[in-house]
Short mmCIF file of C-alpha atoms in Angstrom, two decimals:
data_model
loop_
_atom_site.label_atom_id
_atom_site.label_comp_id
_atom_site.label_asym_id
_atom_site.label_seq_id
_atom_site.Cartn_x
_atom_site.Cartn_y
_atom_site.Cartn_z
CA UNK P 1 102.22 110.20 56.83
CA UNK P 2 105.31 110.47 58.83
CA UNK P 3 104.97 108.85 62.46
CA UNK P 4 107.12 110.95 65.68
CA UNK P 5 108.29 108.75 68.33
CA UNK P 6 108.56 111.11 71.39
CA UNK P 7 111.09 109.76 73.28
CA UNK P 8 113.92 111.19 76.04
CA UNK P 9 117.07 110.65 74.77
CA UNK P 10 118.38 108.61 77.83
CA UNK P 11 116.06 105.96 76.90
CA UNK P 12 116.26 105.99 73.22
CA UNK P 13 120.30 105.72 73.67
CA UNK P 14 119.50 102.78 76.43
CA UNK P 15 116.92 100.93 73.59
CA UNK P 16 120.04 101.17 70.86
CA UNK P 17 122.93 100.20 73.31
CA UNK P 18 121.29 97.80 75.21
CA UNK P 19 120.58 94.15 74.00
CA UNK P 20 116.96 93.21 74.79
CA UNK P 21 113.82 90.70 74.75
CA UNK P 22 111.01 91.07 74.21
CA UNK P 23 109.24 88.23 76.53
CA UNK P 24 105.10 87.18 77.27
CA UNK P 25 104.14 88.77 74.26
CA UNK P 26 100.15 89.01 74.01
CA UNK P 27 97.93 90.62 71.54
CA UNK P 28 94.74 90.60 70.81
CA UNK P 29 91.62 93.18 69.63
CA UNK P 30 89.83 94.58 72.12
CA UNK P 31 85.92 96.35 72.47
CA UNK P 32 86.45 99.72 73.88
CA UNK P 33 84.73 100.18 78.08
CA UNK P 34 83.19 103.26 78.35
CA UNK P 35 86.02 102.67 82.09
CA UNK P 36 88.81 101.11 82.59
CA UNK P 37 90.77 101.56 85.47
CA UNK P 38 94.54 100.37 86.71
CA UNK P 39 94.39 102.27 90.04
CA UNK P 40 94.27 99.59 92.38
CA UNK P 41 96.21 97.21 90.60
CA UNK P 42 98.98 98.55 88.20
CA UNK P 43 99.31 97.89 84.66
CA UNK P 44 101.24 94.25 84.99
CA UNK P 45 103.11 94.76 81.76
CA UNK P 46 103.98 97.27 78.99
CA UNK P 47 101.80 97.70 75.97
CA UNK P 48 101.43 98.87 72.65
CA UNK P 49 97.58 100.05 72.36
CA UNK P 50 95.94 101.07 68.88
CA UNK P 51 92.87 103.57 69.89
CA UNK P 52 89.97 102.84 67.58
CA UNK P 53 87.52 105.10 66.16
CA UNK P 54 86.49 106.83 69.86
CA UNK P 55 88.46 109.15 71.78
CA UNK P 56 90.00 108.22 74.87
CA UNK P 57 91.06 110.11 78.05
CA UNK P 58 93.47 109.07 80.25
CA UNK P 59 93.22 110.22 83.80
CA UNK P 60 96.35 109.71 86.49
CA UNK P 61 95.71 109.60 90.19
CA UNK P 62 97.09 112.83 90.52
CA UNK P 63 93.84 114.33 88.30
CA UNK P 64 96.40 114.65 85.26
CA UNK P 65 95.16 113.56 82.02
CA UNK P 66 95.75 112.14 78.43
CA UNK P 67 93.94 112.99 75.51
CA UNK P 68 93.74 110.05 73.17
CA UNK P 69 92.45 110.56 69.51
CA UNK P 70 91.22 107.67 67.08
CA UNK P 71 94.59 106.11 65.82
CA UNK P 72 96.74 106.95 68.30
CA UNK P 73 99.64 104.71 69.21
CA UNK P 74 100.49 104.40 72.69
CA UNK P 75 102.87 103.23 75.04
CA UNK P 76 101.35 102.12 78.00
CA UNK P 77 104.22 101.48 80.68
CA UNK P 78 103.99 98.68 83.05
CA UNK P 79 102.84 100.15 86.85
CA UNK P 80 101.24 102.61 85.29
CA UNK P 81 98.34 103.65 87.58
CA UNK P 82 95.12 105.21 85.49
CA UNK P 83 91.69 105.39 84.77
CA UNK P 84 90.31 105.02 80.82
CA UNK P 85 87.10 106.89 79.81
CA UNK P 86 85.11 106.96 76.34
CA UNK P 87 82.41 109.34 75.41
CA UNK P 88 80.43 106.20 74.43
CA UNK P 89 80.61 102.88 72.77
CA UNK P 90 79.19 101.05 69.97
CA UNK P 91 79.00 97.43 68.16
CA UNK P 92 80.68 98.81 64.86
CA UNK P 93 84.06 98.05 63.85
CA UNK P 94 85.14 101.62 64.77
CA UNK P 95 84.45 100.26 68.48
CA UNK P 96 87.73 97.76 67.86
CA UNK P 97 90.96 98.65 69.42
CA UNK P 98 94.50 96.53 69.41
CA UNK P 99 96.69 95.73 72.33
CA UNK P 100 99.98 94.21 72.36
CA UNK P 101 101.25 93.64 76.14
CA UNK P 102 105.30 92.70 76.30
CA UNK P 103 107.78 92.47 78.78
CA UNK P 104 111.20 93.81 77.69
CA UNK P 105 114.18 93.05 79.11
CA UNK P 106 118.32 92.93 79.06
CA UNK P 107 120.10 90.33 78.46
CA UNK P 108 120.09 88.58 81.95
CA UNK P 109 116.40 88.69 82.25
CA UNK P 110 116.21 92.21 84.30
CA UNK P 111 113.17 94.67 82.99
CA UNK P 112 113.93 97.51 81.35
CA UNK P 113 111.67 100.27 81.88
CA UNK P 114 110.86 102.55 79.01
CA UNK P 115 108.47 105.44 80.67
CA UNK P 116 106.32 106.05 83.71
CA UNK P 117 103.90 107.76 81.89
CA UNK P 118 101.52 106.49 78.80
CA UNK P 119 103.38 108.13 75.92
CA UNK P 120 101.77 108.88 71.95
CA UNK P 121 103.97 107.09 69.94
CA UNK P 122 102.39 107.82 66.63
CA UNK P 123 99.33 109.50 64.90
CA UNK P 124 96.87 107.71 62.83
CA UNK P 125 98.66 105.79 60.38
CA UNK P 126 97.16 103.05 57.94
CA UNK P 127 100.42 101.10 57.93
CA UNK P 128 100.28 100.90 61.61
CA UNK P 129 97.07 99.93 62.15
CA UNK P 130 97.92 96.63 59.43
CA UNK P 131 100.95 95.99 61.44
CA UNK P 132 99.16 95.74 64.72
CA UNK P 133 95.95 93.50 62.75
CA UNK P 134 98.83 91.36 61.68
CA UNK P 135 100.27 90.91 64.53
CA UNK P 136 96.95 89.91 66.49
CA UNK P 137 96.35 87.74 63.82
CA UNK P 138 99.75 85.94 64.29
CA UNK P 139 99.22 85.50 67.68
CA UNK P 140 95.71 84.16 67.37
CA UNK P 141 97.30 81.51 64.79
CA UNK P 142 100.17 81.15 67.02
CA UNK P 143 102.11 81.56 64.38
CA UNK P 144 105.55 83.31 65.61
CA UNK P 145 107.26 83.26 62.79
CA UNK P 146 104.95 85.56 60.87
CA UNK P 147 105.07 87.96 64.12
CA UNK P 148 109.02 88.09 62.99
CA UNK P 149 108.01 89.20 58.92
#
């Protein structure tokens, strides 16, 4: 399967130019909410967010929404302001989804902001979904160096 990263090009020149950290790295598996809201307080960090086997919708505080299928990859931008809804929940594995918050930033410390928006960066894609179980893993072992393979 070949993943699309839909990206503006202002940003995707400023990612390749730009030398950056990535800084308070934090993953972990998470039990889909039927809610989940950041409308009073912001998202405090980016994030890379795995959907698991339950569609999501994403709902700005303008009315706007997201649409959010099973295996989605998404960027969800630090400020971000939004409400998270699932049809339903259940105690299967198909319940599990992955999070990876990050700060990124320049070289001098400053943040560099990606999007404003939550953004699809892929489809469902088995690869990805190791990557992302490896990574949580790694983290739960603290084990940075295996983060880096």
């Amino acid at each position: 399967m070949i993943s699309v990263i839909i990206m503006d090009f202002d940003v995707f020149m400023k990612i390749i130019t730009t030398d950056f950290n990535l800084n308070k790295i934090f993953a972990c598996p998470v039990k889909a909410t039927f809610r989940y809201s950041c409308m009073e307080i912001p998202r405090k960090s980016d994030a890379l967010f795995m959907i698991g086997g339950i569609p999501a919708v994403y709902e700005y505080a303008d009315k706007e929404k997201f649409y959010a299928q099973p295996g989605d990859v998404l960027f969800l931008p630090k400020g971000a302001r939004y409400t998270r809804f699932v049809s339903h929940t259940s105690d299967s594995s198909e319940n599990i989804e992955y999070l990876i918050n990050f700060q990124i930033t320049d070289s001098m410390g400053n943040y560099i902001p990606l999007f404003d928006k939550i953004v699809k960066l892929s489809g469902y894609d088995e690869n990805l979904k190791r990557i992302f179980q490896s990574v949580v893993a790694c983290y739960r072992k603290s084990d940075i160096m295996g983060m880096k393979a």
